[in-house]
Amino acid sequence: MSKQYTIIVGSGLSGLMLARMIKLYRDPKAEIAIVEKAPVIGGQYGSFNYHEHGYFDIGMHIYYESCIPEIDKLFTDLLPEEEWNILTDNYKDIAGIYFNGRLQKDTPYINLRDISEERWKTYVAEIFNAIRNKDEKLPEDANAYEILVHHFGKLITDELFVPVLEKLYLTHPDRLAEIATKFTTINRLALFDKEAMLDLMQSQEIRSRICYPDQMTLPPYRSNTQRGFYPKEYGLFRVMDRFREKLEEEGVMFFTSHNICQLNISEKEATSISLSDNNGAIKTLAIKELFWTAGLPPLAKALGIKTDDLVNDKKLTTGVYVNFLLSKMPEMGNLYYFYCFDQPFRSFRITNYSAYCPKASDGRGFPLCAEMWLRNEDSMEESDIINQTIEELKHFGVIDTSFKVIFAKVEKLAGGGFPLPSVKNISNMTEIKNRIKDAGFRNIIPTGVLAEKNVFFIKDVLIDSYNKVTGKNEKFVY
């Protein structure tokens, strides 16, 4: 056990990218071992294998650049350029919403251009008053409600966004943390026509609150040239398989289907890790350093750090993916996906894979994923979930009676999905992070979701990992 390893716990995209960062930017000779309890790598960037019905991604995932070339090329160089669908400009991310009984295909933000003139004037005045008062200070840990009121005004927040967040989380947004405002498209409204917005968009304060009303004709104004990448051959598993091949070529070891049975600590350093496979065989590796990408609560548990005094708010919904093969292209126009903001539907997001990967159908039917957030009163029988989802898709106009369902399968979100983004739960995660940091372990580096403040989305996770490997302080430019 004389050889010391850089251990990476977790083989999701962040863990795989972390291994390449270490090899390319810090130590090409590093001995790296990646530990994964699942039998396959990739995490949320993996796929479901339905054999004769082909593969399905685990929900909607496209790689969006961090706009830091040293990070992005680690992913984009895995395939030759001609094997990527490269999504640019207005085709980078085509999203919609189902709101007020209509599937909006022109903008993913609530469209108020058709409301009464009196109400329209009231909302416009409210937003411009919020802009005038933009320098009023928010509480340091402002909740989602306070942030939305500061951004839009109280009337707009109460009448438009409180119902949306209550539909999604079954709780008032004054109990939700800031991160709840970032999961869906609730940071802008559509209020003006295209001609008016061309002038208004010159103001960053207006542009941050009011959107251009037609995403397909949106003029260039962004401060970066961020692109999206998805393989031309459908299935992110292909990229993950290539990732593993590349890392193994560089000498990285993989321990899939392995659980951590012991993490040995001496004088504030991790010294060795013992792993058990499905047959009970034990493998022990000496540790040089340990990067943990698999969540803060499991890391605290592995380190023996007390957290049982931190009681989380319970999530009030159960997330499932409902994967379909349909006989025809879903009726979603150019949309890659849309969110459902209306009661009483259980749909959270509907994704049409063929919209951004034309070869997704490839003679098997057209794949569609419905992410459903079910409630306690809903049946959890697979056939009932499928039927409920079909009825919602018909209501949205995505399918009609002429469509045939070739295949359907329900999959539960791993671990039930991310916990309720409540103020209490995010505070608990911050407390766990601080307890780990205060313990003073010298060679244990937490990375991943909420390993640092405001680190949640994959681009931010990758930038945080890059900074920790290289010692730099890069930031994502939105």
Coordinates of C-alpha atoms in Angstrom, one line a residue:
M1 CA 0.0 0.0 0.0
S2 CA 3.0 2.3 -0.5
K3 CA 1.6 4.0 -3.6
Q4 CA -0.6 7.0 -2.7
Y5 CA -3.6 7.9 -4.8
T6 CA -5.7 10.9 -5.5
I7 CA -9.1 9.6 -4.7
I8 CA -12.2 11.0 -6.4
V9 CA -15.5 9.9 -4.9
G10 CA -18.3 10.0 -7.4
S11 CA -18.1 9.5 -11.2
G12 CA -20.7 12.0 -12.4
L13 CA -19.6 14.6 -14.9
S14 CA -18.0 16.7 -12.2
G15 CA -15.9 13.8 -11.0
L16 CA -14.7 12.8 -14.5
M17 CA -13.9 16.4 -15.4
L18 CA -12.0 16.8 -12.1
A19 CA -9.8 13.8 -13.0
R20 CA -8.9 15.3 -16.3
M21 CA -8.2 18.7 -14.7
I22 CA -5.7 17.1 -12.3
K23 CA -4.0 15.2 -15.1
L24 CA -3.8 18.2 -17.5
Y25 CA -3.3 21.2 -15.3
R26 CA -1.5 20.0 -12.2
D27 CA 0.1 16.6 -12.3
P28 CA 0.2 14.4 -15.4
K29 CA 1.7 11.6 -13.3
A30 CA -0.9 11.7 -10.6
E31 CA -2.2 8.2 -9.6
I32 CA -6.0 8.7 -9.6
A33 CA -8.7 6.3 -8.5
I34 CA -12.4 7.1 -9.0
V35 CA -14.8 5.4 -6.6
E36 CA -18.5 4.9 -7.7
K37 CA -21.1 2.9 -5.9
A38 CA -23.2 2.5 -9.0
P39 CA -22.3 -0.1 -11.7
V40 CA -21.9 2.6 -14.4
I41 CA -20.4 6.0 -14.5
G42 CA -21.9 9.3 -15.5
G43 CA -24.4 10.1 -12.8
Q44 CA -27.2 12.3 -14.2
Y45 CA -25.2 12.4 -17.5
G46 CA -25.8 8.6 -18.0
S47 CA -28.7 6.9 -19.7
F48 CA -31.4 4.3 -19.2
N49 CA -30.9 1.3 -21.4
Y50 CA -34.2 -0.2 -22.7
H51 CA -32.5 -2.7 -25.0
E52 CA -34.7 -3.1 -28.1
H53 CA -36.3 0.3 -27.4
G54 CA -32.9 2.0 -27.2
Y55 CA -31.4 4.5 -24.8
F56 CA -32.9 7.4 -23.0
D57 CA -31.0 10.2 -21.3
I58 CA -31.8 10.8 -17.6
G59 CA -33.9 13.9 -18.3
M60 CA -32.8 16.9 -20.3
H61 CA -29.0 17.5 -20.4
I62 CA -27.0 19.5 -22.8
Y63 CA -23.4 20.5 -22.0
Y64 CA -23.3 24.3 -21.9
E65 CA -20.0 25.9 -22.0
S66 CA -18.5 27.6 -18.9
C67 CA -16.8 30.0 -21.4
I68 CA -13.5 29.1 -19.8
P69 CA -11.7 27.2 -22.6
E70 CA -9.4 25.2 -20.3
I71 CA -12.5 23.7 -18.7
D72 CA -14.7 23.3 -21.8
K73 CA -12.2 21.6 -24.0
L74 CA -11.9 18.7 -21.6
F75 CA -15.5 17.8 -22.6
T76 CA -15.8 19.0 -26.1
D77 CA -12.5 17.4 -27.2
L78 CA -13.8 14.0 -26.3
L79 CA -15.5 13.7 -29.7
P80 CA -14.4 15.1 -33.1
E81 CA -16.2 18.4 -34.0
E82 CA -18.1 16.7 -36.7
E83 CA -19.7 14.3 -34.2
W84 CA -21.3 17.1 -32.1
N85 CA -24.5 18.9 -32.5
I86 CA -23.2 22.4 -31.6
L87 CA -26.1 24.7 -30.5
T88 CA -25.3 28.3 -31.0
D89 CA -27.0 31.7 -30.8
N90 CA -30.8 31.5 -30.6
Y91 CA -30.6 27.7 -31.0
K92 CA -28.5 27.2 -27.9
D93 CA -31.5 26.7 -25.6
I94 CA -35.0 26.8 -27.0
A95 CA -37.4 26.6 -24.1
G96 CA -41.1 27.3 -23.4
I97 CA -43.7 27.3 -20.6
Y98 CA -47.2 26.1 -20.2
F99 CA -48.9 29.0 -18.5
N100 CA -52.5 30.2 -18.2
G101 CA -53.8 27.3 -20.4
R102 CA -51.4 27.9 -23.3
L103 CA -48.1 26.4 -24.5
Q104 CA -45.8 29.4 -25.1
K105 CA -43.4 28.6 -27.9
D106 CA -42.1 32.1 -28.5
T107 CA -40.7 32.8 -25.0
P108 CA -40.0 30.8 -21.9
Y109 CA -41.1 33.7 -19.7
I110 CA -44.6 34.6 -18.6
N111 CA -46.2 36.5 -21.5
L112 CA -48.3 39.5 -20.4
R113 CA -48.7 41.3 -23.7
D114 CA -52.3 40.2 -24.2
I115 CA -53.7 41.2 -20.8
S116 CA -56.0 44.2 -20.4
E117 CA -54.4 47.6 -20.9
E118 CA -55.2 48.6 -17.4
R119 CA -53.5 45.6 -15.9
W120 CA -50.6 45.9 -18.3
K121 CA -49.9 49.5 -17.2
T122 CA -50.0 48.4 -13.5
Y123 CA -47.4 45.7 -14.1
V124 CA -45.1 48.0 -16.2
A125 CA -45.3 50.7 -13.5
E126 CA -44.5 48.0 -10.8
I127 CA -41.4 46.8 -12.6
F128 CA -40.1 50.3 -13.3
N129 CA -40.6 51.2 -9.6
A130 CA -38.6 48.1 -8.7
I131 CA -35.8 49.3 -11.0
R132 CA -35.9 52.8 -9.4
N133 CA -35.5 51.1 -5.9
K134 CA -32.9 48.5 -7.1
D135 CA -30.3 49.8 -4.6
E136 CA -32.4 49.0 -1.6
K137 CA -30.5 46.4 0.3
L138 CA -31.9 42.9 0.7
P139 CA -31.3 40.8 3.8
E140 CA -28.0 38.8 3.6
D141 CA -29.9 35.5 3.3
A142 CA -33.0 36.8 1.5
N143 CA -35.6 34.2 0.8
A144 CA -37.1 33.6 -2.7
Y145 CA -40.1 35.8 -1.9
E146 CA -38.0 38.7 -0.8
I147 CA -35.8 38.4 -3.9
L148 CA -38.7 38.3 -6.3
V149 CA -40.4 41.3 -4.6
H150 CA -37.1 43.2 -4.9
H151 CA -36.7 42.3 -8.5
F152 CA -40.3 42.8 -9.7
G153 CA -42.4 44.4 -7.0
K154 CA -44.9 42.9 -4.5
L155 CA -48.0 42.9 -6.8
I156 CA -46.3 41.0 -9.6
T157 CA -44.7 38.6 -7.2
D158 CA -48.0 37.9 -5.4
E159 CA -50.1 37.5 -8.5
L160 CA -47.7 35.7 -10.8
F161 CA -44.8 34.0 -9.1
V162 CA -46.2 33.0 -5.8
P163 CA -48.7 30.7 -7.6
V164 CA -46.0 29.2 -9.8
L165 CA -43.7 28.4 -6.9
E166 CA -46.6 27.1 -4.8
K167 CA -47.5 24.8 -7.7
L168 CA -44.0 23.4 -7.9
Y169 CA -43.1 23.2 -4.2
L170 CA -46.4 23.2 -2.4
T171 CA -45.2 26.0 -0.1
H172 CA -45.1 29.8 -0.1
P173 CA -41.8 31.2 -1.5
D174 CA -41.1 33.0 1.8
R175 CA -40.0 29.5 3.0
L176 CA -37.9 28.9 -0.1
A177 CA -34.2 29.8 -0.6
E178 CA -32.8 32.0 -3.3
I179 CA -31.9 28.9 -5.4
A180 CA -35.6 28.2 -6.0
T181 CA -35.8 31.2 -8.2
K182 CA -33.1 29.8 -10.5
F183 CA -34.5 26.4 -11.4
T184 CA -37.1 27.7 -13.8
T185 CA -37.7 30.8 -16.0
I186 CA -39.1 33.2 -13.4
N187 CA -36.6 36.0 -13.6
R188 CA -38.2 37.9 -16.5
L189 CA -41.5 38.8 -18.0
A190 CA -42.7 39.5 -21.6
L191 CA -44.4 42.9 -21.7
F192 CA -43.4 44.7 -24.9
D193 CA -43.3 43.9 -28.6
K194 CA -40.1 43.3 -30.5
E195 CA -39.7 46.9 -31.7
A196 CA -40.0 48.4 -28.3
M197 CA -37.7 45.9 -26.7
L198 CA -34.9 46.7 -29.2
D199 CA -34.6 50.1 -27.6
L200 CA -35.4 49.0 -24.0
M201 CA -32.8 46.2 -24.1
Q202 CA -30.0 48.9 -24.1
S203 CA -30.7 49.0 -20.3
Q204 CA -29.2 46.1 -18.4
E205 CA -31.7 46.7 -15.6
I206 CA -34.6 46.4 -17.9
R207 CA -33.2 43.5 -19.8
S208 CA -32.7 41.6 -16.5
R209 CA -36.5 41.9 -15.8
I210 CA -38.2 42.1 -19.2
C211 CA -37.4 39.7 -22.1
Y212 CA -37.4 40.1 -25.8
P213 CA -40.7 38.4 -26.8
D214 CA -39.5 36.1 -29.6
Q215 CA -36.5 33.9 -28.7
M216 CA -36.0 32.8 -32.3
T217 CA -35.4 36.3 -33.6
L218 CA -33.6 37.6 -30.5
P219 CA -30.8 40.0 -31.6
P220 CA -27.2 39.4 -30.3
Y221 CA -26.6 41.2 -27.0
R222 CA -24.9 38.6 -24.8
S223 CA -21.6 39.3 -23.2
N224 CA -20.3 35.8 -24.0
T225 CA -20.5 33.3 -26.9
Q226 CA -21.6 30.3 -24.8
R227 CA -22.6 27.2 -26.9
G228 CA -24.4 24.0 -26.2
F229 CA -23.0 20.6 -27.1
Y230 CA -24.8 17.3 -27.7
P231 CA -23.6 14.3 -29.6
K232 CA -25.1 13.7 -33.1
E233 CA -25.6 10.1 -32.2
Y234 CA -28.3 10.2 -29.5
G235 CA -27.3 9.3 -25.9
L236 CA -25.0 11.0 -23.5
F237 CA -23.8 7.6 -22.4
R238 CA -21.6 7.6 -25.5
V239 CA -19.8 10.7 -24.2
M240 CA -19.4 9.1 -20.8
D241 CA -18.1 5.9 -22.3
R242 CA -15.5 7.9 -24.2
F243 CA -14.7 9.8 -21.0
R244 CA -13.9 6.6 -19.3
E245 CA -11.8 5.4 -22.2
K246 CA -9.8 8.6 -22.2
L247 CA -9.2 8.6 -18.5
E248 CA -8.1 4.9 -18.5
E249 CA -5.7 5.8 -21.3
E250 CA -4.3 8.4 -19.0
G251 CA -3.9 5.8 -16.2
V252 CA -7.0 6.6 -14.1
M253 CA -8.4 3.6 -12.2
F254 CA -12.2 3.1 -11.8
F255 CA -13.9 1.2 -8.9
T256 CA -17.5 1.0 -9.9
S257 CA -20.0 -1.0 -7.8
H258 CA -17.8 -0.2 -4.8
N259 CA -18.9 1.1 -1.4
I260 CA -16.7 2.9 1.1
C261 CA -16.5 0.7 4.1
Q262 CA -13.9 2.7 6.0
L263 CA -12.1 6.0 5.7
N264 CA -9.1 6.2 7.9
I265 CA -8.0 9.6 9.4
S266 CA -4.8 10.4 11.2
E267 CA -3.8 13.8 12.5
K268 CA -6.4 15.7 10.3
E269 CA -5.4 13.8 7.2
A270 CA -7.2 11.0 5.3
T271 CA -4.6 8.2 5.1
S272 CA -6.4 5.3 3.5
I273 CA -9.8 4.2 2.1
S274 CA -11.2 0.7 2.1
L275 CA -13.7 -0.3 -0.6
S276 CA -15.9 -3.3 -0.8
D277 CA -17.4 -4.7 -4.0
N278 CA -20.6 -6.6 -4.5
N279 CA -18.9 -9.9 -3.5
G280 CA -17.6 -8.4 -0.2
A281 CA -14.0 -8.3 -1.4
I282 CA -12.1 -5.4 0.3
K283 CA -9.6 -3.2 -1.5
T284 CA -7.6 -0.6 0.5
L285 CA -5.8 2.4 -1.1
A286 CA -3.4 4.8 0.5
I287 CA -4.6 8.4 0.1
K288 CA -2.6 11.4 -1.1
E289 CA -5.7 13.6 -1.3
L290 CA -9.4 13.0 -1.5
F291 CA -11.8 15.0 -3.7
W292 CA -15.4 14.3 -2.7
T293 CA -18.1 15.1 -5.4
A294 CA -20.9 12.9 -4.0
G295 CA -22.6 15.4 -1.7
L296 CA -21.9 17.0 1.6
P297 CA -24.1 14.9 3.9
P298 CA -22.4 11.6 2.9
L299 CA -19.0 13.2 3.3
A300 CA -19.9 14.4 6.8
K301 CA -21.1 10.9 7.7
A302 CA -17.9 9.3 6.3
L303 CA -15.8 11.7 8.5
G304 CA -17.9 11.1 11.6
I305 CA -19.1 14.7 11.8
K306 CA -22.3 15.0 13.7
T307 CA -25.3 16.2 11.6
D308 CA -28.3 14.5 13.3
D309 CA -29.3 17.7 15.0
L310 CA -30.0 19.2 11.5
V311 CA -33.6 18.2 10.6
N312 CA -34.6 19.0 7.0
D313 CA -38.0 20.1 5.7
K314 CA -39.5 17.2 3.9
K315 CA -40.0 17.4 0.2
L316 CA -43.7 17.3 -0.6
T317 CA -43.5 15.8 -4.0
T318 CA -42.0 12.6 -5.5
G319 CA -40.1 13.1 -8.8
V320 CA -40.2 10.5 -11.6
Y321 CA -39.2 10.4 -15.2
V322 CA -41.8 9.1 -17.6
N323 CA -40.0 8.0 -20.8
F324 CA -42.0 7.6 -24.0
L325 CA -41.5 6.4 -27.6
L326 CA -44.1 8.1 -29.7
S327 CA -45.2 7.3 -33.3
K328 CA -44.9 10.9 -34.4
M329 CA -42.8 14.0 -33.6
P330 CA -44.3 15.7 -30.5
E331 CA -46.2 18.9 -31.3
M332 CA -43.8 21.3 -29.5
G333 CA -42.5 23.4 -32.5
N334 CA -38.8 24.2 -32.1
L335 CA -38.9 23.7 -28.3
Y336 CA -36.3 21.5 -26.7
Y337 CA -38.3 21.5 -23.5
F338 CA -40.9 23.4 -21.6
Y339 CA -41.9 23.9 -17.9
C340 CA -45.5 23.6 -16.7
F341 CA -46.5 26.5 -14.4
D342 CA -50.2 25.8 -14.2
Q343 CA -52.2 24.0 -11.5
P344 CA -53.3 21.3 -11.2
F345 CA -50.8 19.5 -13.5
R346 CA -48.0 17.4 -12.1
S347 CA -45.7 17.9 -15.1
F348 CA -42.5 19.8 -14.2
R349 CA -40.7 19.7 -17.5
I350 CA -41.3 18.0 -20.9
T351 CA -38.3 17.3 -23.1
N352 CA -38.4 16.5 -26.9
Y353 CA -35.0 14.9 -27.5
S354 CA -35.4 15.0 -31.3
A355 CA -35.6 18.8 -31.3
Y356 CA -31.9 19.1 -30.4
C357 CA -30.7 15.7 -31.6
P358 CA -32.5 14.7 -34.9
K359 CA -31.1 11.2 -34.8
A360 CA -32.8 10.5 -31.4
S361 CA -35.7 8.8 -33.2
D362 CA -33.5 6.7 -35.5
G363 CA -36.3 4.5 -36.7
R364 CA -37.5 3.5 -33.2
G365 CA -40.1 6.2 -32.6
F366 CA -39.7 9.7 -31.1
P367 CA -38.4 9.8 -27.5
L368 CA -40.0 12.2 -25.1
C369 CA -39.3 12.6 -21.3
A370 CA -41.9 14.0 -18.9
E371 CA -40.5 14.9 -15.5
M372 CA -43.5 14.5 -13.1
W373 CA -43.6 15.9 -9.6
L374 CA -46.2 13.7 -8.0
R375 CA -48.0 14.4 -4.7
N376 CA -49.0 12.3 -1.8
E377 CA -52.5 11.8 -3.1
D378 CA -51.4 10.5 -6.5
S379 CA -51.1 6.9 -7.4
M380 CA -47.6 5.5 -7.6
E381 CA -48.6 2.6 -9.8
E382 CA -46.7 2.7 -13.1
S383 CA -49.7 2.3 -15.3
D384 CA -51.5 5.1 -13.5
I385 CA -48.6 7.5 -13.7
I386 CA -48.3 6.8 -17.5
N387 CA -52.0 7.4 -18.1
Q388 CA -51.9 10.6 -16.0
T389 CA -48.9 11.8 -18.0
I390 CA -50.5 11.0 -21.3
E391 CA -53.6 13.0 -20.3
E392 CA -51.5 16.0 -19.4
L393 CA -49.6 15.8 -22.7
K394 CA -52.9 15.8 -24.6
H395 CA -54.0 18.8 -22.6
F396 CA -50.8 20.7 -23.5
G397 CA -51.4 19.8 -27.2
V398 CA -48.1 17.9 -27.3
I399 CA -49.9 14.7 -28.5
D400 CA -53.5 13.9 -29.6
T401 CA -55.5 10.8 -30.3
S402 CA -53.6 10.2 -33.6
F403 CA -50.4 9.5 -31.6
K404 CA -49.5 5.9 -30.6
V405 CA -47.4 5.2 -27.6
I406 CA -44.8 2.6 -28.7
F407 CA -43.1 2.3 -25.4
A408 CA -43.5 3.9 -21.9
K409 CA -41.5 3.4 -18.7
V410 CA -41.4 5.2 -15.3
E411 CA -38.1 5.8 -13.6
K412 CA -37.7 7.3 -10.1
L413 CA -35.3 10.1 -9.6
A414 CA -32.2 9.0 -7.9
G415 CA -32.5 9.6 -4.2
G416 CA -35.9 11.2 -4.9
G417 CA -34.2 14.2 -6.6
F418 CA -32.7 17.3 -4.9
P419 CA -34.3 18.1 -1.5
L420 CA -36.8 20.8 -1.1
P421 CA -34.9 24.1 -1.7
S422 CA -36.2 25.6 1.5
V423 CA -34.5 28.2 3.6
K424 CA -34.0 25.7 6.3
N425 CA -32.6 22.9 4.1
I426 CA -30.1 25.2 2.4
S427 CA -29.1 26.6 5.8
N428 CA -28.5 23.0 6.9
M429 CA -26.3 22.3 3.9
T430 CA -24.3 25.5 4.6
E431 CA -23.9 24.4 8.2
I432 CA -22.7 20.9 7.1
K433 CA -20.2 22.6 4.8
N434 CA -19.0 24.8 7.6
R435 CA -18.6 21.8 10.0
I436 CA -16.5 20.0 7.5
K437 CA -14.4 23.0 6.9
D438 CA -14.0 23.7 10.6
A439 CA -12.8 20.1 11.2
G440 CA -9.6 21.2 9.4
F441 CA -8.9 18.1 7.3
R442 CA -5.8 19.1 5.2
N443 CA -6.1 16.7 2.3
I444 CA -9.9 16.4 1.9
I445 CA -11.5 18.7 -0.7
P446 CA -15.3 18.9 -1.0
T447 CA -16.5 19.8 -4.5
G448 CA -19.9 19.6 -6.2
V449 CA -23.3 21.0 -5.4
L450 CA -23.2 23.6 -2.6
A451 CA -19.5 22.8 -1.7
E452 CA -19.2 26.6 -1.9
K453 CA -21.8 29.3 -1.7
N454 CA -24.0 29.6 -4.8
V455 CA -22.3 26.6 -6.4
F456 CA -25.2 24.5 -7.8
F457 CA -25.4 24.3 -11.5
I458 CA -22.9 22.1 -13.4
K459 CA -21.0 25.0 -14.9
D460 CA -20.4 26.5 -11.5
V461 CA -19.4 23.1 -10.1
L462 CA -16.8 22.7 -12.8
I463 CA -15.5 26.2 -12.3
D464 CA -15.2 25.6 -8.5
S465 CA -13.4 22.3 -9.2
Y466 CA -11.0 24.0 -11.7
N467 CA -10.2 26.7 -9.2
K468 CA -9.5 24.2 -6.5
V469 CA -7.2 22.2 -8.8
T470 CA -5.3 25.1 -10.3
G471 CA -5.5 27.7 -7.5
K472 CA -7.1 30.2 -9.8
N473 CA -10.3 32.2 -9.2
E474 CA -12.3 32.0 -12.4
K475 CA -16.0 33.0 -12.4
F476 CA -18.8 32.3 -14.9
V477 CA -19.9 35.3 -16.9
Y478 CA -23.7 35.2 -17.2

